[in-house]
Every structure is written in C-alpha cells, then in structure tokens.
Tab-separated table of C-alpha atoms in Angstrom:
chain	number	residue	atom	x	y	z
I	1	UNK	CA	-71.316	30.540	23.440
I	2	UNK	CA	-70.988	26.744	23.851
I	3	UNK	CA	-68.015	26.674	21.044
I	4	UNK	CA	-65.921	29.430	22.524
I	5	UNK	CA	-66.176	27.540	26.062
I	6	UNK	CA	-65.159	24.542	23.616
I	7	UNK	CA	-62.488	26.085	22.233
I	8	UNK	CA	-61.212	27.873	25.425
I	9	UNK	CA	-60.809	24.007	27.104
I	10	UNK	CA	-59.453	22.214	23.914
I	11	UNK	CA	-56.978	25.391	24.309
I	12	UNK	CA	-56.096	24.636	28.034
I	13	UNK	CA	-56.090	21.271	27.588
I	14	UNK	CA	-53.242	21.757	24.604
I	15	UNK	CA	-51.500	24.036	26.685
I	16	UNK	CA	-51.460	21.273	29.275
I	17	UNK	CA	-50.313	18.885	27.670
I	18	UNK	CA	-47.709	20.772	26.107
I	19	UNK	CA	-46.677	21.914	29.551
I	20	UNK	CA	-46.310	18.674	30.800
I	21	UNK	CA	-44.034	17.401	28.061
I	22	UNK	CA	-41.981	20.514	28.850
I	23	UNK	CA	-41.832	19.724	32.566
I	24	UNK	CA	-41.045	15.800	31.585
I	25	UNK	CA	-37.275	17.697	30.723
I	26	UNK	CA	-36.501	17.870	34.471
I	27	UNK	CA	-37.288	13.975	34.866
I	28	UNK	CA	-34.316	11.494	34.396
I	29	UNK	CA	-36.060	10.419	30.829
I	30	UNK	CA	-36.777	13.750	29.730
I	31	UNK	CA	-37.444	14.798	25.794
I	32	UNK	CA	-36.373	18.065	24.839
I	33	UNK	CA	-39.200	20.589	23.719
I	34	UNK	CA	-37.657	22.929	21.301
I	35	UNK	CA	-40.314	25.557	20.296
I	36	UNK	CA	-39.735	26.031	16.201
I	37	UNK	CA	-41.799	29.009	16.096
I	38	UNK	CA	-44.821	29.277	13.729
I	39	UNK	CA	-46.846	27.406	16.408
I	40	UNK	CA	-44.536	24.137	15.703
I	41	UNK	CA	-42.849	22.125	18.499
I	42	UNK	CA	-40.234	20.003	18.195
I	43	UNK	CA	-39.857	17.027	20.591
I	44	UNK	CA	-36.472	15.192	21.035
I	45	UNK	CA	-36.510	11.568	22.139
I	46	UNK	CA	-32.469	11.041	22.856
I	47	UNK	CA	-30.915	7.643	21.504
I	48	UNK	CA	-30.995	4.750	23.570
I	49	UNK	CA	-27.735	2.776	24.253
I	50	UNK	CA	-26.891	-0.582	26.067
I	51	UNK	CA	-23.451	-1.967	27.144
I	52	UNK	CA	-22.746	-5.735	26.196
I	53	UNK	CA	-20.423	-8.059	26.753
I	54	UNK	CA	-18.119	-9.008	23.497
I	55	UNK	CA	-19.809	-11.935	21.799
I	56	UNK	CA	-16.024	-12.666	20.582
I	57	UNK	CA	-13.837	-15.402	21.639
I	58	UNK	CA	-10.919	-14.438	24.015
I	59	UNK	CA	-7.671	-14.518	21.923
I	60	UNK	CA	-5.414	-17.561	22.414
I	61	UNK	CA	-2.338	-16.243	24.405
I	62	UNK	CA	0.381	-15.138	22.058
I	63	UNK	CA	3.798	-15.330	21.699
I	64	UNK	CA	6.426	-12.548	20.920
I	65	UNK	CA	10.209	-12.274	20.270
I	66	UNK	CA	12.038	-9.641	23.007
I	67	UNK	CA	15.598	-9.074	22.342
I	68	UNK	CA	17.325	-8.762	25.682
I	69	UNK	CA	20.577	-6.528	25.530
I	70	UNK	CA	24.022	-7.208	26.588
I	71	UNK	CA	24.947	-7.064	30.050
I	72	UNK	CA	28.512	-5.191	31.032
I	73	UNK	CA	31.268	-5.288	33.569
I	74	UNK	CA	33.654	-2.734	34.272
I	75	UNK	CA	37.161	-4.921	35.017
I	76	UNK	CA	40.445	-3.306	35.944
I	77	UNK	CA	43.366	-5.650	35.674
I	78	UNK	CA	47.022	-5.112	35.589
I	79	UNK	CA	49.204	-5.527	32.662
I	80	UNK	CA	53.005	-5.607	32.414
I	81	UNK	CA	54.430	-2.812	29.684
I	82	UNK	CA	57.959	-4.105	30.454
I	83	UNK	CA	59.204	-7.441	32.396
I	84	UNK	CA	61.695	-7.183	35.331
I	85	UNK	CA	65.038	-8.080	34.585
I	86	UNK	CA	68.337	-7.698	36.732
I	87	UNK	CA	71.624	-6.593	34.764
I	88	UNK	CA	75.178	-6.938	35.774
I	89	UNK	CA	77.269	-3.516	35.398
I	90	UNK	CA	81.135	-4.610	35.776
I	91	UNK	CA	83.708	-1.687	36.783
I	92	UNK	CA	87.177	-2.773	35.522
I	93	UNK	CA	89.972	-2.842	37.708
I	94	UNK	CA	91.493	0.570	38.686
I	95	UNK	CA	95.365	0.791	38.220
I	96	UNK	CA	97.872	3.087	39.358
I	97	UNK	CA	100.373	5.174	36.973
I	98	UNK	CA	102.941	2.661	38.026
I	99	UNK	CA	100.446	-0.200	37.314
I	100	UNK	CA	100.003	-1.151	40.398
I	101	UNK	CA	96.473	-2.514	41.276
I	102	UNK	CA	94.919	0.214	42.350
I	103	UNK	CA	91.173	-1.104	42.803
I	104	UNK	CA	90.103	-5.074	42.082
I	105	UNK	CA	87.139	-5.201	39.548
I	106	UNK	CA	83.376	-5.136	40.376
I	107	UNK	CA	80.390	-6.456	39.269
I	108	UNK	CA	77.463	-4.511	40.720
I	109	UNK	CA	74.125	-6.423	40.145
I	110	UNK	CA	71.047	-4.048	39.165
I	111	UNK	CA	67.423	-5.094	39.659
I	112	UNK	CA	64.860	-3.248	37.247
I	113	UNK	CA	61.053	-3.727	38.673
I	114	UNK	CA	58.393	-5.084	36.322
I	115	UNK	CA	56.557	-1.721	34.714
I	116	UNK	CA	53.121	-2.391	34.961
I	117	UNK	CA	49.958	-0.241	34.054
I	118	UNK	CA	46.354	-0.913	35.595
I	119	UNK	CA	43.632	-0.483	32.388
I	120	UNK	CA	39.965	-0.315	33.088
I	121	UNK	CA	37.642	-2.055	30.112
I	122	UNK	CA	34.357	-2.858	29.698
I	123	UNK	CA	33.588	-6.847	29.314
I	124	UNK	CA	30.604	-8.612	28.227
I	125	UNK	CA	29.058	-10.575	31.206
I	126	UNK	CA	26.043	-11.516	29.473
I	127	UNK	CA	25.883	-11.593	25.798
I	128	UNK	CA	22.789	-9.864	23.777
I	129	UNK	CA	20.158	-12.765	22.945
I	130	UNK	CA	16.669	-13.223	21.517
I	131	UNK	CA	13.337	-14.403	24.073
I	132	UNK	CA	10.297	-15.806	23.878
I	133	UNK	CA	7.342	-13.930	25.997
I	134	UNK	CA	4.265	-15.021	26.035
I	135	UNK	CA	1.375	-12.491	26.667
I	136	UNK	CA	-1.076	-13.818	28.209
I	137	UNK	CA	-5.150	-13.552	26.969
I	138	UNK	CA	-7.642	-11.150	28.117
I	139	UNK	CA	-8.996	-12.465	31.848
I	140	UNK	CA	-12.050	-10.625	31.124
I	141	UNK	CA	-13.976	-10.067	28.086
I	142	UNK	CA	-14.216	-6.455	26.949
I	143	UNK	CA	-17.722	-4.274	27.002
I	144	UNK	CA	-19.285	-2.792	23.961
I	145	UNK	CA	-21.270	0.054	24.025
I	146	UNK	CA	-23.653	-0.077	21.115
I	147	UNK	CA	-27.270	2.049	19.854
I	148	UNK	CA	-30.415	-0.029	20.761
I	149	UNK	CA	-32.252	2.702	19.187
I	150	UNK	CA	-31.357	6.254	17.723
I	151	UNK	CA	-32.456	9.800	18.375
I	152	UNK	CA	-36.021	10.186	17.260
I	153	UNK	CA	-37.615	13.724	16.149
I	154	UNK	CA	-41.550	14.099	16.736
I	155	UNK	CA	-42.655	17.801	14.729
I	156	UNK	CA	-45.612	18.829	17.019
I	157	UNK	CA	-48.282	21.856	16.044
I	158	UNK	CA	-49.745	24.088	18.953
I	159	UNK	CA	-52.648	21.493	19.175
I	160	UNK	CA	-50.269	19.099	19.848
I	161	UNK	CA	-50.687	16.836	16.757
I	162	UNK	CA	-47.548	14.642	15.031
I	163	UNK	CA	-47.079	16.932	11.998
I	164	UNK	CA	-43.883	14.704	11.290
I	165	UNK	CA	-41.310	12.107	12.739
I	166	UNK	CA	-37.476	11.610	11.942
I	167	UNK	CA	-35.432	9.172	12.945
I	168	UNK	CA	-32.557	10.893	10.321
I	169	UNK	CA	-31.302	14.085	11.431
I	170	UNK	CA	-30.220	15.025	7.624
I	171	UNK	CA	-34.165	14.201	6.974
I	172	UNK	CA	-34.983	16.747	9.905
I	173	UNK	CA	-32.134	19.760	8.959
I	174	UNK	CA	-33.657	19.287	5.482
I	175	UNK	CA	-37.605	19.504	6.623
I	176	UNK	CA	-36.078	22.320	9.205
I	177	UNK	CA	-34.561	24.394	6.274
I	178	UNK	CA	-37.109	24.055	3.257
I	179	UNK	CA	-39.965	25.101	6.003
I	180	UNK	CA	-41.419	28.694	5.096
C-alpha cells in the first residue's frame, strides 16, 4: 500500500509540475507546451533578441553630381516682314483734243506702313548645368536588431524528465519524424 500512495504523489506531483509549465504560457516569458503524444512533451523556449547600437563609424558626408535643367521664357517680340516705304505715283498732264492743257500733272505721294508680325518663342533664361550636393551623414547611428540566443527545444516524458534538447530545428523535425 505504501508504493501505490508513492506512486499516486510522484503522479500528482508530475502532473503539477507539468501544469505549471503550461500555465507559465499566459506569463509575459511563457514557453510553449506542445503535447507530442506518446506521453512526450515538448517545451519551447522562444529566441532571445537585443537591439544595439551600430558599432560602425558614421559615413563621412558625401558628395554627388545633380544636373539642374534649363530654365525657359516665353518672349513675344515684334518683327518687321516688310519695311515702310512711301512711293510717288505721277499722273501726266491731261490735254484736250485741241491740245490745250486740259489738267497740269500730279505727283500723289503714297505712304505704305511697316508690315509687322508679333512671334511668340521660347528662350533660354537659365542654361542646363551640372551641381555639386553634398548629403550630409547620418545624425544618428542606426539600431541593429540581432539573436542573443536562439529558440531552444526541451523533449519532456510524462514524468517530466529531459528526454532531449535542440537548439537546431532541422535536428528537432528530424528527431520529430524518425520517432515511432
């Protein structure tokens, strides 16, 4: 009688404990409990990460070539297509049959306006040219987030003894696979 009360509290005690590690998944640093069957257990640690600050020197500021584009300016300007000029246009002297001076001569001056044409054309204001920049360094030094420790596999039996412990998850899918 004293080993099946023995047994019956290294039972509940088991149980416990495996209770408790499946009640640890509510905490903030929880494990996952993963029940394999076959009375196996399968407790996931998660992988541990830290942010740092880059250990690297802050690049030097650089330099680098912008090509700045032409500026443009619509301009309308007048342009003569023909000059003015003035011509004279002389009317003979009129005469009678009897050739008698019927009318004196005349000269009859005629003006002719300038043509002129308006034409609208882009001009360069600006020409297209090449400029330095210079882009500045980093004011503050970029974070890293990098593994302090991987994901780490603890194999547990219903007693709640380490069968086995991976810290390679190709190492666990392969134990996970060949198991009968």
């Amino acid at each position: 009688m004293k080993l099946s009360k023995l047994i019956a509290v290294f039972i509940t005690i088991n149980v416990c404990s495996l209770s408790a590690l499946a009640d640890q998944k509510h905490s903030e640093l929880a494990h996952k409990i993963t029940d394999l069957g076959n009375g196996l257990y399968m407790e996931t640690i998660p992988a541990k990460y830290g942010t740092f600050i880059s250990s690297e020197k802050a690049p030097l500021p650089t330099e680098e070539w912008v090509r700045i584009p032409a500026v443009y300016e619509t301009m309308t300007k007048t342009i003569t297509v023909n000059e003015a000029y003035t011509s004279i246009d002389i009317k003979s002297a009129k005469f009678n049959s009897d050739h008698s001076l019927k009318a004196l001569a005349r000269a009859e001056l005629i003006v002719i306006p300038a043509v002129t044409q308006d034409v609208t054309q882009r001009v360069i204001k600006t020409h297209a040219k090449w400029q330095k920049r210079i882009i500045p360094s980093l004011y503050h030094p970029p974070t890293i987030r990098k593994q302090i420790n991987p994901a780490h596999y603890i194999i547990r039996n219903k007693e709640n003894e380490i069968v086995q412990e991976f810290s390679d998850i190709r190492a666990l899918a392969d134990f996970l696979n060949t198991r009968e």
